[in-house]
Amino acid sequence: MHSENVIVVGAGRPTSGPVSLTQGRYGARGNLELLACDSRDGLWVFWFNADEAEDPLQSPDVPAGCWSAGLAFASGRHFVDAQIVQSTLGPDHLEVVALTDAGTLESWYWSPGPGFQRRVRDVAASVRRFRLTHDGGVLHVSLELTGGSSASLVSGTDGYPDRMWRASSQPPVFDDGSAERALQGQGITDVASGTARAAQSTRNGGTTELAWRDRSGRVRHLAVPDSGI
């Protein structure tokens, strides 16, 4: 059991809904990026300083082994889900796809200097749920629409940082519950249904990064060596 190593992320921040996690390319060892919806307006991103004591000091604001206090962005709308991935484009831009309570699936990206920017073209409308994956700079989105049908979209690298979306022949794939099962395997059962997600990182020779919301609403993070899953 690894419950004693669980970290609370963004304590005091008003977040809600599922969370999303990826290993970024920043810092000496690849910091973690965690995305959550604000409970009323916009989005929050938190980052984990994955550097160790012997690494060059990269961020005096967040000590090694700690999560940041969080950065708010995308104000003006209420989001119900948002997912983040690390792109190879930019270089090293972060990609965000976020679903509003009106069913609009927005496309955002982060780059040094400007920070998070919303693209002019949204991904889709009338969306009930989605799943974002990536392969290098190519993004894939599985959609379930409000009418009950499902679809897959893909966005390639042409014209980047703008993105065009087209129908994909890949079958839609949604959350398979593997993150929640991994948490159960670590003896952790205080998990709000549908909020757990996992990401792989290269930290410590290979780590499964688990993020979820407990039943009281707090965002949690647990790093499990791949040998312990």
mmCIF file with all atom_site columns, C-alpha atoms in Angstrom:
data_model
loop_
_atom_site.group_PDB
_atom_site.id
_atom_site.type_symbol
_atom_site.label_atom_id
_atom_site.label_alt_id
_atom_site.label_comp_id
_atom_site.label_asym_id
_atom_site.label_entity_id
_atom_site.label_seq_id
_atom_site.pdbx_PDB_ins_code
_atom_site.Cartn_x
_atom_site.Cartn_y
_atom_site.Cartn_z
_atom_site.occupancy
_atom_site.B_iso_or_equiv
_atom_site.pdbx_formal_charge
_atom_site.auth_seq_id
_atom_site.auth_comp_id
_atom_site.auth_asym_id
_atom_site.auth_atom_id
_atom_site.pdbx_PDB_model_num
ATOM 1   C CA . MET A 1 1   ? 0.000   0.000  0.000   1.00 0.00 ? 1   MET A CA 1
ATOM 2   C CA . HIS A 1 2   ? 1.277   3.462  -0.927  1.00 0.00 ? 2   HIS A CA 1
ATOM 3   C CA . SER A 1 3   ? -1.471  5.633  0.609   1.00 0.00 ? 3   SER A CA 1
ATOM 4   C CA . GLU A 1 4   ? 1.070   7.319  2.885   1.00 0.00 ? 4   GLU A CA 1
ATOM 5   C CA . ASN A 1 5   ? 2.680   8.831  -0.250  1.00 0.00 ? 5   ASN A CA 1
ATOM 6   C CA . VAL A 1 6   ? -0.513  10.484 -1.531  1.00 0.00 ? 6   VAL A CA 1
ATOM 7   C CA . ILE A 1 7   ? -0.154  14.245 -2.072  1.00 0.00 ? 7   ILE A CA 1
ATOM 8   C CA . VAL A 1 8   ? -3.015  16.764 -2.035  1.00 0.00 ? 8   VAL A CA 1
ATOM 9   C CA . VAL A 1 9   ? -2.812  19.081 -5.075  1.00 0.00 ? 9   VAL A CA 1
ATOM 10  C CA . GLY A 1 10  ? -4.168  22.628 -5.123  1.00 0.00 ? 10  GLY A CA 1
ATOM 11  C CA . ALA A 1 11  ? -5.459  22.675 -1.554  1.00 0.00 ? 11  ALA A CA 1
ATOM 12  C CA . GLY A 1 12  ? -7.979  25.492 -1.220  1.00 0.00 ? 12  GLY A CA 1
ATOM 13  C CA . ARG A 1 13  ? -8.460  25.934 -4.961  1.00 0.00 ? 13  ARG A CA 1
ATOM 14  C CA . PRO A 1 14  ? -12.112 25.658 -6.086  1.00 0.00 ? 14  PRO A CA 1
ATOM 15  C CA . THR A 1 15  ? -11.828 22.781 -8.585  1.00 0.00 ? 15  THR A CA 1
ATOM 16  C CA . SER A 1 16  ? -14.354 20.153 -9.691  1.00 0.00 ? 16  SER A CA 1
ATOM 17  C CA . GLY A 1 17  ? -14.806 17.239 -12.077 1.00 0.00 ? 17  GLY A CA 1
ATOM 18  C CA . PRO A 1 18  ? -12.211 14.849 -13.532 1.00 0.00 ? 18  PRO A CA 1
ATOM 19  C CA . VAL A 1 19  ? -8.500  15.677 -13.544 1.00 0.00 ? 19  VAL A CA 1
ATOM 20  C CA . SER A 1 20  ? -5.844  15.142 -16.211 1.00 0.00 ? 20  SER A CA 1
ATOM 21  C CA . LEU A 1 21  ? -2.112  14.585 -15.881 1.00 0.00 ? 21  LEU A CA 1
ATOM 22  C CA . THR A 1 22  ? 0.911   14.438 -18.185 1.00 0.00 ? 22  THR A CA 1
ATOM 23  C CA . GLN A 1 23  ? 4.687   14.512 -17.910 1.00 0.00 ? 23  GLN A CA 1
ATOM 24  C CA . GLY A 1 24  ? 6.020   17.725 -19.394 1.00 0.00 ? 24  GLY A CA 1
ATOM 25  C CA . ARG A 1 25  ? 9.453   18.423 -20.853 1.00 0.00 ? 25  ARG A CA 1
ATOM 26  C CA . TYR A 1 26  ? 10.420  21.170 -18.437 1.00 0.00 ? 26  TYR A CA 1
ATOM 27  C CA . GLY A 1 27  ? 12.864  20.924 -15.567 1.00 0.00 ? 27  GLY A CA 1
ATOM 28  C CA . ALA A 1 28  ? 15.843  18.583 -15.384 1.00 0.00 ? 28  ALA A CA 1
ATOM 29  C CA . ARG A 1 29  ? 13.696  15.437 -15.062 1.00 0.00 ? 29  ARG A CA 1
ATOM 30  C CA . GLY A 1 30  ? 10.376  16.316 -16.702 1.00 0.00 ? 30  GLY A CA 1
ATOM 31  C CA . ASN A 1 31  ? 7.890   18.142 -14.497 1.00 0.00 ? 31  ASN A CA 1
ATOM 32  C CA . LEU A 1 32  ? 4.303   16.939 -14.208 1.00 0.00 ? 32  LEU A CA 1
ATOM 33  C CA . GLU A 1 33  ? 1.370   19.040 -15.408 1.00 0.00 ? 33  GLU A CA 1
ATOM 34  C CA . LEU A 1 34  ? -2.085  18.553 -13.867 1.00 0.00 ? 34  LEU A CA 1
ATOM 35  C CA . LEU A 1 35  ? -5.244  20.147 -15.273 1.00 0.00 ? 35  LEU A CA 1
ATOM 36  C CA . ALA A 1 36  ? -8.568  20.622 -13.462 1.00 0.00 ? 36  ALA A CA 1
ATOM 37  C CA . CYS A 1 37  ? -11.775 22.568 -14.034 1.00 0.00 ? 37  CYS A CA 1
ATOM 38  C CA . ASP A 1 38  ? -12.600 25.445 -11.743 1.00 0.00 ? 38  ASP A CA 1
ATOM 39  C CA . SER A 1 39  ? -15.851 24.806 -9.921  1.00 0.00 ? 39  SER A CA 1
ATOM 40  C CA . ARG A 1 40  ? -17.373 27.980 -11.408 1.00 0.00 ? 40  ARG A CA 1
ATOM 41  C CA . ASP A 1 41  ? -15.200 29.633 -14.051 1.00 0.00 ? 41  ASP A CA 1
ATOM 42  C CA . GLY A 1 42  ? -12.239 28.602 -16.190 1.00 0.00 ? 42  GLY A CA 1
ATOM 43  C CA . LEU A 1 43  ? -9.445  26.090 -15.665 1.00 0.00 ? 43  LEU A CA 1
ATOM 44  C CA . TRP A 1 44  ? -6.532  25.460 -13.306 1.00 0.00 ? 44  TRP A CA 1
ATOM 45  C CA . VAL A 1 45  ? -3.113  24.058 -14.151 1.00 0.00 ? 45  VAL A CA 1
ATOM 46  C CA . PHE A 1 46  ? -0.740  22.835 -11.430 1.00 0.00 ? 46  PHE A CA 1
ATOM 47  C CA . TRP A 1 47  ? 2.822   21.666 -11.999 1.00 0.00 ? 47  TRP A CA 1
ATOM 48  C CA . PHE A 1 48  ? 5.041   19.342 -9.986  1.00 0.00 ? 48  PHE A CA 1
ATOM 49  C CA . ASN A 1 49  ? 8.762   20.076 -9.718  1.00 0.00 ? 49  ASN A CA 1
ATOM 50  C CA . ALA A 1 50  ? 10.251  16.641 -10.441 1.00 0.00 ? 50  ALA A CA 1
ATOM 51  C CA . ASP A 1 51  ? 13.853  17.784 -9.995  1.00 0.00 ? 51  ASP A CA 1
ATOM 52  C CA . GLU A 1 52  ? 15.982  16.362 -7.224  1.00 0.00 ? 52  GLU A CA 1
ATOM 53  C CA . ALA A 1 53  ? 18.403  18.022 -4.825  1.00 0.00 ? 53  ALA A CA 1
ATOM 54  C CA . GLU A 1 54  ? 21.461  17.406 -7.011  1.00 0.00 ? 54  GLU A CA 1
ATOM 55  C CA . ASP A 1 55  ? 19.858  18.944 -10.128 1.00 0.00 ? 55  ASP A CA 1
ATOM 56  C CA . PRO A 1 56  ? 20.520  22.575 -11.142 1.00 0.00 ? 56  PRO A CA 1
ATOM 57  C CA . LEU A 1 57  ? 17.994  24.920 -9.553  1.00 0.00 ? 57  LEU A CA 1
ATOM 58  C CA . GLN A 1 58  ? 15.292  25.446 -12.176 1.00 0.00 ? 58  GLN A CA 1
ATOM 59  C CA . SER A 1 59  ? 12.438  27.040 -10.203 1.00 0.00 ? 59  SER A CA 1
ATOM 60  C CA . PRO A 1 60  ? 12.948  28.909 -6.939  1.00 0.00 ? 60  PRO A CA 1
ATOM 61  C CA . ASP A 1 61  ? 9.155   29.308 -6.603  1.00 0.00 ? 61  ASP A CA 1
ATOM 62  C CA . VAL A 1 62  ? 8.339   25.590 -6.283  1.00 0.00 ? 62  VAL A CA 1
ATOM 63  C CA . PRO A 1 63  ? 10.722  23.395 -4.269  1.00 0.00 ? 63  PRO A CA 1
ATOM 64  C CA . ALA A 1 64  ? 11.817  20.057 -5.700  1.00 0.00 ? 64  ALA A CA 1
ATOM 65  C CA . GLY A 1 65  ? 9.269   17.342 -4.987  1.00 0.00 ? 65  GLY A CA 1
ATOM 66  C CA . CYS A 1 66  ? 6.360   19.785 -4.530  1.00 0.00 ? 66  CYS A CA 1
ATOM 67  C CA . TRP A 1 67  ? 3.298   20.929 -6.456  1.00 0.00 ? 67  TRP A CA 1
ATOM 68  C CA . SER A 1 68  ? 2.734   24.565 -7.411  1.00 0.00 ? 68  SER A CA 1
ATOM 69  C CA . ALA A 1 69  ? -0.119  26.655 -6.019  1.00 0.00 ? 69  ALA A CA 1
ATOM 70  C CA . GLY A 1 70  ? -1.737  26.666 -9.471  1.00 0.00 ? 70  GLY A CA 1
ATOM 71  C CA . LEU A 1 71  ? -2.384  29.000 -12.389 1.00 0.00 ? 71  LEU A CA 1
ATOM 72  C CA . ALA A 1 72  ? -5.931  29.962 -13.430 1.00 0.00 ? 72  ALA A CA 1
ATOM 73  C CA . PHE A 1 73  ? -6.815  30.561 -17.097 1.00 0.00 ? 73  PHE A CA 1
ATOM 74  C CA . ALA A 1 74  ? -9.696  30.317 -19.624 1.00 0.00 ? 74  ALA A CA 1
ATOM 75  C CA . SER A 1 75  ? -12.054 32.493 -17.595 1.00 0.00 ? 75  SER A CA 1
ATOM 76  C CA . GLY A 1 76  ? -15.509 33.313 -18.875 1.00 0.00 ? 76  GLY A CA 1
ATOM 77  C CA . ARG A 1 77  ? -16.930 29.795 -19.191 1.00 0.00 ? 77  ARG A CA 1
ATOM 78  C CA . HIS A 1 78  ? -17.755 26.853 -16.952 1.00 0.00 ? 78  HIS A CA 1
ATOM 79  C CA . PHE A 1 79  ? -15.950 23.652 -17.913 1.00 0.00 ? 79  PHE A CA 1
ATOM 80  C CA . VAL A 1 80  ? -16.955 20.089 -16.996 1.00 0.00 ? 80  VAL A CA 1
ATOM 81  C CA . ASP A 1 81  ? -13.845 18.242 -18.214 1.00 0.00 ? 81  ASP A CA 1
ATOM 82  C CA . ALA A 1 82  ? -10.404 19.154 -19.552 1.00 0.00 ? 82  ALA A CA 1
ATOM 83  C CA . GLN A 1 83  ? -7.430  17.063 -20.652 1.00 0.00 ? 83  GLN A CA 1
ATOM 84  C CA . ILE A 1 84  ? -3.778  17.950 -21.194 1.00 0.00 ? 84  ILE A CA 1
ATOM 85  C CA . VAL A 1 85  ? -0.933  16.323 -23.161 1.00 0.00 ? 85  VAL A CA 1
ATOM 86  C CA . GLN A 1 86  ? 2.690   17.219 -23.899 1.00 0.00 ? 86  GLN A CA 1
ATOM 87  C CA . SER A 1 87  ? 3.329   17.872 -27.588 1.00 0.00 ? 87  SER A CA 1
ATOM 88  C CA . THR A 1 88  ? 6.590   17.552 -29.498 1.00 0.00 ? 88  THR A CA 1
ATOM 89  C CA . LEU A 1 89  ? 5.712   20.669 -31.493 1.00 0.00 ? 89  LEU A CA 1
ATOM 90  C CA . GLY A 1 90  ? 6.498   24.247 -30.658 1.00 0.00 ? 90  GLY A CA 1
ATOM 91  C CA . PRO A 1 91  ? 8.940   22.997 -29.428 1.00 0.00 ? 91  PRO A CA 1
ATOM 92  C CA . ASP A 1 92  ? 7.481   21.371 -26.350 1.00 0.00 ? 92  ASP A CA 1
ATOM 93  C CA . HIS A 1 93  ? 4.107   23.087 -26.322 1.00 0.00 ? 93  HIS A CA 1
ATOM 94  C CA . LEU A 1 94  ? 1.335   21.740 -24.102 1.00 0.00 ? 94  LEU A CA 1
ATOM 95  C CA . GLU A 1 95  ? -2.023  20.898 -25.679 1.00 0.00 ? 95  GLU A CA 1
ATOM 96  C CA . VAL A 1 96  ? -5.360  21.254 -23.864 1.00 0.00 ? 96  VAL A CA 1
ATOM 97  C CA . VAL A 1 97  ? -8.844  20.206 -24.957 1.00 0.00 ? 97  VAL A CA 1
ATOM 98  C CA . ALA A 1 98  ? -11.629 21.412 -22.656 1.00 0.00 ? 98  ALA A CA 1
ATOM 99  C CA . LEU A 1 99  ? -15.387 20.776 -22.626 1.00 0.00 ? 99  LEU A CA 1
ATOM 100 C CA . THR A 1 100 ? -17.793 23.542 -21.557 1.00 0.00 ? 100 THR A CA 1
ATOM 101 C CA . ASP A 1 101 ? -21.141 22.899 -19.884 1.00 0.00 ? 101 ASP A CA 1
ATOM 102 C CA . ALA A 1 102 ? -22.740 24.023 -23.176 1.00 0.00 ? 102 ALA A CA 1
ATOM 103 C CA . GLY A 1 103 ? -21.105 21.087 -25.010 1.00 0.00 ? 103 GLY A CA 1
ATOM 104 C CA . THR A 1 104 ? -18.407 23.037 -26.853 1.00 0.00 ? 104 THR A CA 1
ATOM 105 C CA . LEU A 1 105 ? -15.031 21.298 -27.030 1.00 0.00 ? 105 LEU A CA 1
ATOM 106 C CA . GLU A 1 106 ? -12.363 24.019 -27.085 1.00 0.00 ? 106 GLU A CA 1
ATOM 107 C CA . SER A 1 107 ? -8.740  23.741 -28.244 1.00 0.00 ? 107 SER A CA 1
ATOM 108 C CA . TRP A 1 108 ? -5.954  25.498 -26.304 1.00 0.00 ? 108 TRP A CA 1
ATOM 109 C CA . TYR A 1 109 ? -2.166  25.395 -26.292 1.00 0.00 ? 109 TYR A CA 1
ATOM 110 C CA . TRP A 1 110 ? 0.620   26.679 -24.058 1.00 0.00 ? 110 TRP A CA 1
ATOM 111 C CA . SER A 1 111 ? 3.831   28.211 -25.336 1.00 0.00 ? 111 SER A CA 1
ATOM 112 C CA . PRO A 1 112 ? 6.592   30.127 -23.542 1.00 0.00 ? 112 PRO A CA 1
ATOM 113 C CA . GLY A 1 113 ? 5.833   33.829 -23.258 1.00 0.00 ? 113 GLY A CA 1
ATOM 114 C CA . PRO A 1 114 ? 2.113   34.091 -24.123 1.00 0.00 ? 114 PRO A CA 1
ATOM 115 C CA . GLY A 1 115 ? 1.161   31.131 -21.931 1.00 0.00 ? 115 GLY A CA 1
ATOM 116 C CA . PHE A 1 116 ? -2.205  29.483 -22.645 1.00 0.00 ? 116 PHE A CA 1
ATOM 117 C CA . GLN A 1 117 ? -4.000  30.620 -25.810 1.00 0.00 ? 117 GLN A CA 1
ATOM 118 C CA . ARG A 1 118 ? -7.355  29.507 -27.186 1.00 0.00 ? 118 ARG A CA 1
ATOM 119 C CA . ARG A 1 119 ? -7.459  28.612 -30.856 1.00 0.00 ? 119 ARG A CA 1
ATOM 120 C CA . VAL A 1 120 ? -10.033 30.210 -33.123 1.00 0.00 ? 120 VAL A CA 1
ATOM 121 C CA . ARG A 1 121 ? -11.325 26.802 -34.255 1.00 0.00 ? 121 ARG A CA 1
ATOM 122 C CA . ASP A 1 122 ? -13.056 24.663 -31.645 1.00 0.00 ? 122 ASP A CA 1
ATOM 123 C CA . VAL A 1 123 ? -12.822 20.878 -31.887 1.00 0.00 ? 123 VAL A CA 1
ATOM 124 C CA . ALA A 1 124 ? -16.548 20.095 -31.911 1.00 0.00 ? 124 ALA A CA 1
ATOM 125 C CA . ALA A 1 125 ? -19.979 21.103 -30.602 1.00 0.00 ? 125 ALA A CA 1
ATOM 126 C CA . SER A 1 126 ? -22.796 19.167 -28.885 1.00 0.00 ? 126 SER A CA 1
ATOM 127 C CA . VAL A 1 127 ? -20.269 16.991 -27.032 1.00 0.00 ? 127 VAL A CA 1
ATOM 128 C CA . ARG A 1 128 ? -21.213 14.930 -23.973 1.00 0.00 ? 128 ARG A CA 1
ATOM 129 C CA . ARG A 1 129 ? -17.798 13.426 -23.212 1.00 0.00 ? 129 ARG A CA 1
ATOM 130 C CA . PHE A 1 130 ? -14.412 12.989 -24.880 1.00 0.00 ? 130 PHE A CA 1
ATOM 131 C CA . ARG A 1 131 ? -10.956 11.466 -24.610 1.00 0.00 ? 131 ARG A CA 1
ATOM 132 C CA . LEU A 1 132 ? -7.745  13.072 -25.879 1.00 0.00 ? 132 LEU A CA 1
ATOM 133 C CA . THR A 1 133 ? -4.645  11.123 -26.958 1.00 0.00 ? 133 THR A CA 1
ATOM 134 C CA . HIS A 1 134 ? -1.587  12.105 -28.966 1.00 0.00 ? 134 HIS A CA 1
ATOM 135 C CA . ASP A 1 135 ? 1.202   10.681 -31.070 1.00 0.00 ? 135 ASP A CA 1
ATOM 136 C CA . GLY A 1 136 ? 3.983   13.241 -31.346 1.00 0.00 ? 136 GLY A CA 1
ATOM 137 C CA . GLY A 1 137 ? 2.301   16.344 -32.678 1.00 0.00 ? 137 GLY A CA 1
ATOM 138 C CA . VAL A 1 138 ? -0.826  14.540 -33.928 1.00 0.00 ? 138 VAL A CA 1
ATOM 139 C CA . LEU A 1 139 ? -3.905  14.736 -31.685 1.00 0.00 ? 139 LEU A CA 1
ATOM 140 C CA . HIS A 1 140 ? -6.765  12.233 -31.593 1.00 0.00 ? 140 HIS A CA 1
ATOM 141 C CA . VAL A 1 141 ? -10.118 12.902 -29.918 1.00 0.00 ? 141 VAL A CA 1
ATOM 142 C CA . SER A 1 142 ? -12.852 10.361 -29.236 1.00 0.00 ? 142 SER A CA 1
ATOM 143 C CA . LEU A 1 143 ? -16.287 11.976 -28.917 1.00 0.00 ? 143 LEU A CA 1
ATOM 144 C CA . GLU A 1 144 ? -19.656 10.993 -27.560 1.00 0.00 ? 144 GLU A CA 1
ATOM 145 C CA . LEU A 1 145 ? -22.225 13.501 -28.802 1.00 0.00 ? 145 LEU A CA 1
ATOM 146 C CA . THR A 1 146 ? -25.329 14.665 -26.974 1.00 0.00 ? 146 THR A CA 1
ATOM 147 C CA . GLY A 1 147 ? -27.528 12.730 -29.403 1.00 0.00 ? 147 GLY A CA 1
ATOM 148 C CA . GLY A 1 148 ? -25.836 9.475  -28.364 1.00 0.00 ? 148 GLY A CA 1
ATOM 149 C CA . SER A 1 149 ? -23.606 8.882  -31.395 1.00 0.00 ? 149 SER A CA 1
ATOM 150 C CA . SER A 1 150 ? -19.824 8.550  -31.224 1.00 0.00 ? 150 SER A CA 1
ATOM 151 C CA . ALA A 1 151 ? -17.076 9.809  -33.514 1.00 0.00 ? 151 ALA A CA 1
ATOM 152 C CA . SER A 1 152 ? -13.302 10.120 -33.816 1.00 0.00 ? 152 SER A CA 1
ATOM 153 C CA . LEU A 1 153 ? -11.400 13.212 -34.960 1.00 0.00 ? 153 LEU A CA 1
ATOM 154 C CA . VAL A 1 154 ? -7.730  13.757 -35.771 1.00 0.00 ? 154 VAL A CA 1
ATOM 155 C CA . SER A 1 155 ? -5.605  16.881 -36.095 1.00 0.00 ? 155 SER A CA 1
ATOM 156 C CA . GLY A 1 156 ? -2.249  16.709 -37.859 1.00 0.00 ? 156 GLY A CA 1
ATOM 157 C CA . THR A 1 157 ? 0.716   19.055 -37.837 1.00 0.00 ? 157 THR A CA 1
ATOM 158 C CA . ASP A 1 158 ? -0.005  21.118 -40.982 1.00 0.00 ? 158 ASP A CA 1
ATOM 159 C CA . GLY A 1 159 ? -0.361  24.821 -40.225 1.00 0.00 ? 159 GLY A CA 1
ATOM 160 C CA . TYR A 1 160 ? 0.653   24.482 -36.577 1.00 0.00 ? 160 TYR A CA 1
ATOM 161 C CA . PRO A 1 161 ? 0.032   26.201 -34.154 1.00 0.00 ? 161 PRO A CA 1
ATOM 162 C CA . ASP A 1 162 ? -3.401  26.392 -35.805 1.00 0.00 ? 162 ASP A CA 1
ATOM 163 C CA . ARG A 1 163 ? -5.281  23.096 -35.867 1.00 0.00 ? 163 ARG A CA 1
ATOM 164 C CA . MET A 1 164 ? -7.726  21.624 -38.341 1.00 0.00 ? 164 MET A CA 1
ATOM 165 C CA . TRP A 1 165 ? -9.896  18.665 -37.328 1.00 0.00 ? 165 TRP A CA 1
ATOM 166 C CA . ARG A 1 166 ? -11.152 15.917 -39.631 1.00 0.00 ? 166 ARG A CA 1
ATOM 167 C CA . ALA A 1 167 ? -12.954 12.617 -39.235 1.00 0.00 ? 167 ALA A CA 1
ATOM 168 C CA . SER A 1 168 ? -10.756 9.657  -38.323 1.00 0.00 ? 168 SER A CA 1
ATOM 169 C CA . SER A 1 169 ? -11.208 5.984  -39.127 1.00 0.00 ? 169 SER A CA 1
ATOM 170 C CA . GLN A 1 170 ? -9.984  5.007  -35.657 1.00 0.00 ? 170 GLN A CA 1
ATOM 171 C CA . PRO A 1 171 ? -12.782 3.671  -33.424 1.00 0.00 ? 171 PRO A CA 1
ATOM 172 C CA . PRO A 1 172 ? -13.641 5.924  -30.462 1.00 0.00 ? 172 PRO A CA 1
ATOM 173 C CA . VAL A 1 173 ? -11.987 4.824  -27.209 1.00 0.00 ? 173 VAL A CA 1
ATOM 174 C CA . PHE A 1 174 ? -13.055 6.175  -23.833 1.00 0.00 ? 174 PHE A CA 1
ATOM 175 C CA . ASP A 1 175 ? -11.768 5.741  -20.273 1.00 0.00 ? 175 ASP A CA 1
ATOM 176 C CA . ASP A 1 176 ? -11.406 2.049  -19.439 1.00 0.00 ? 176 ASP A CA 1
ATOM 177 C CA . GLY A 1 177 ? -11.237 2.429  -15.653 1.00 0.00 ? 177 GLY A CA 1
ATOM 178 C CA . SER A 1 178 ? -7.593  1.314  -15.471 1.00 0.00 ? 178 SER A CA 1
ATOM 179 C CA . ALA A 1 179 ? -6.569  4.293  -13.299 1.00 0.00 ? 179 ALA A CA 1
ATOM 180 C CA . GLU A 1 180 ? -9.196  3.512  -10.680 1.00 0.00 ? 180 GLU A CA 1
ATOM 181 C CA . ARG A 1 181 ? -8.203  -0.160 -10.703 1.00 0.00 ? 181 ARG A CA 1
ATOM 182 C CA . ALA A 1 182 ? -4.556  0.838  -10.212 1.00 0.00 ? 182 ALA A CA 1
ATOM 183 C CA . LEU A 1 183 ? -5.575  2.907  -7.189  1.00 0.00 ? 183 LEU A CA 1
ATOM 184 C CA . GLN A 1 184 ? -7.527  -0.019 -5.760  1.00 0.00 ? 184 GLN A CA 1
ATOM 185 C CA . GLY A 1 185 ? -4.391  -2.119 -6.194  1.00 0.00 ? 185 GLY A CA 1
ATOM 186 C CA . GLN A 1 186 ? -2.613  0.395  -3.935  1.00 0.00 ? 186 GLN A CA 1
ATOM 187 C CA . GLY A 1 187 ? -5.334  0.105  -1.287  1.00 0.00 ? 187 GLY A CA 1
ATOM 188 C CA . ILE A 1 188 ? -6.954  3.454  -2.162  1.00 0.00 ? 188 ILE A CA 1
ATOM 189 C CA . THR A 1 189 ? -10.736 3.389  -2.396  1.00 0.00 ? 189 THR A CA 1
ATOM 190 C CA . ASP A 1 190 ? -11.636 7.008  -1.553  1.00 0.00 ? 190 ASP A CA 1
ATOM 191 C CA . VAL A 1 191 ? -12.022 7.945  -5.217  1.00 0.00 ? 191 VAL A CA 1
ATOM 192 C CA . ALA A 1 192 ? -14.859 9.979  -6.714  1.00 0.00 ? 192 ALA A CA 1
ATOM 193 C CA . SER A 1 193 ? -16.261 7.975  -9.611  1.00 0.00 ? 193 SER A CA 1
ATOM 194 C CA . GLY A 1 194 ? -14.996 8.985  -13.042 1.00 0.00 ? 194 GLY A CA 1
ATOM 195 C CA . THR A 1 195 ? -12.272 11.376 -11.833 1.00 0.00 ? 195 THR A CA 1
ATOM 196 C CA . ALA A 1 196 ? -9.165  9.147  -11.864 1.00 0.00 ? 196 ALA A CA 1
ATOM 197 C CA . ARG A 1 197 ? -6.638  9.259  -14.686 1.00 0.00 ? 197 ARG A CA 1
ATOM 198 C CA . ALA A 1 198 ? -3.132  7.874  -15.152 1.00 0.00 ? 198 ALA A CA 1
ATOM 199 C CA . ALA A 1 199 ? -0.046  8.916  -17.088 1.00 0.00 ? 199 ALA A CA 1
ATOM 200 C CA . GLN A 1 200 ? 3.342   7.323  -17.581 1.00 0.00 ? 200 GLN A CA 1
ATOM 201 C CA . SER A 1 201 ? 6.511   9.209  -16.693 1.00 0.00 ? 201 SER A CA 1
ATOM 202 C CA . THR A 1 202 ? 10.228  8.481  -16.921 1.00 0.00 ? 202 THR A CA 1
ATOM 203 C CA . ARG A 1 203 ? 10.828  9.480  -13.300 1.00 0.00 ? 203 ARG A CA 1
ATOM 204 C CA . ASN A 1 204 ? 12.843  7.046  -11.212 1.00 0.00 ? 204 ASN A CA 1
ATOM 205 C CA . GLY A 1 205 ? 13.247  4.633  -14.108 1.00 0.00 ? 205 GLY A CA 1
ATOM 206 C CA . GLY A 1 206 ? 9.534   4.525  -14.922 1.00 0.00 ? 206 GLY A CA 1
ATOM 207 C CA . THR A 1 207 ? 6.562   5.654  -12.850 1.00 0.00 ? 207 THR A CA 1
ATOM 208 C CA . THR A 1 208 ? 2.788   5.481  -13.157 1.00 0.00 ? 208 THR A CA 1
ATOM 209 C CA . GLU A 1 209 ? 1.420   8.875  -12.142 1.00 0.00 ? 209 GLU A CA 1
ATOM 210 C CA . LEU A 1 210 ? -2.107  8.627  -10.752 1.00 0.00 ? 210 LEU A CA 1
ATOM 211 C CA . ALA A 1 211 ? -4.351  11.644 -10.186 1.00 0.00 ? 211 ALA A CA 1
ATOM 212 C CA . TRP A 1 212 ? -7.927  11.671 -8.926  1.00 0.00 ? 212 TRP A CA 1
ATOM 213 C CA . ARG A 1 213 ? -10.447 13.484 -6.761  1.00 0.00 ? 213 ARG A CA 1
ATOM 214 C CA . ASP A 1 214 ? -11.459 12.013 -3.416  1.00 0.00 ? 214 ASP A CA 1
ATOM 215 C CA . ARG A 1 215 ? -15.083 11.988 -2.283  1.00 0.00 ? 215 ARG A CA 1
ATOM 216 C CA . SER A 1 216 ? -14.628 15.223 -0.356  1.00 0.00 ? 216 SER A CA 1
ATOM 217 C CA . GLY A 1 217 ? -13.499 16.946 -3.575  1.00 0.00 ? 217 GLY A CA 1
ATOM 218 C CA . ARG A 1 218 ? -9.747  17.225 -3.012  1.00 0.00 ? 218 ARG A CA 1
ATOM 219 C CA . VAL A 1 219 ? -7.378  16.509 -5.917  1.00 0.00 ? 219 VAL A CA 1
ATOM 220 C CA . ARG A 1 220 ? -4.826  13.799 -5.073  1.00 0.00 ? 220 ARG A CA 1
ATOM 221 C CA . HIS A 1 221 ? -1.639  12.497 -6.697  1.00 0.00 ? 221 HIS A CA 1
ATOM 222 C CA . LEU A 1 222 ? 0.239   9.255  -6.190  1.00 0.00 ? 222 LEU A CA 1
ATOM 223 C CA . ALA A 1 223 ? 3.430   8.157  -7.958  1.00 0.00 ? 223 ALA A CA 1
ATOM 224 C CA . VAL A 1 224 ? 3.852   4.383  -8.172  1.00 0.00 ? 224 VAL A CA 1
ATOM 225 C CA . PRO A 1 225 ? 7.024   2.759  -9.576  1.00 0.00 ? 225 PRO A CA 1
ATOM 226 C CA . ASP A 1 226 ? 6.093   0.574  -12.523 1.00 0.00 ? 226 ASP A CA 1
ATOM 227 C CA . SER A 1 227 ? 7.379   -2.417 -10.606 1.00 0.00 ? 227 SER A CA 1
ATOM 228 C CA . GLY A 1 228 ? 4.725   -1.726 -7.966  1.00 0.00 ? 228 GLY A CA 1
ATOM 229 C CA . ILE A 1 229 ? 1.678   -1.719 -10.256 1.00 0.00 ? 229 ILE A CA 1
#
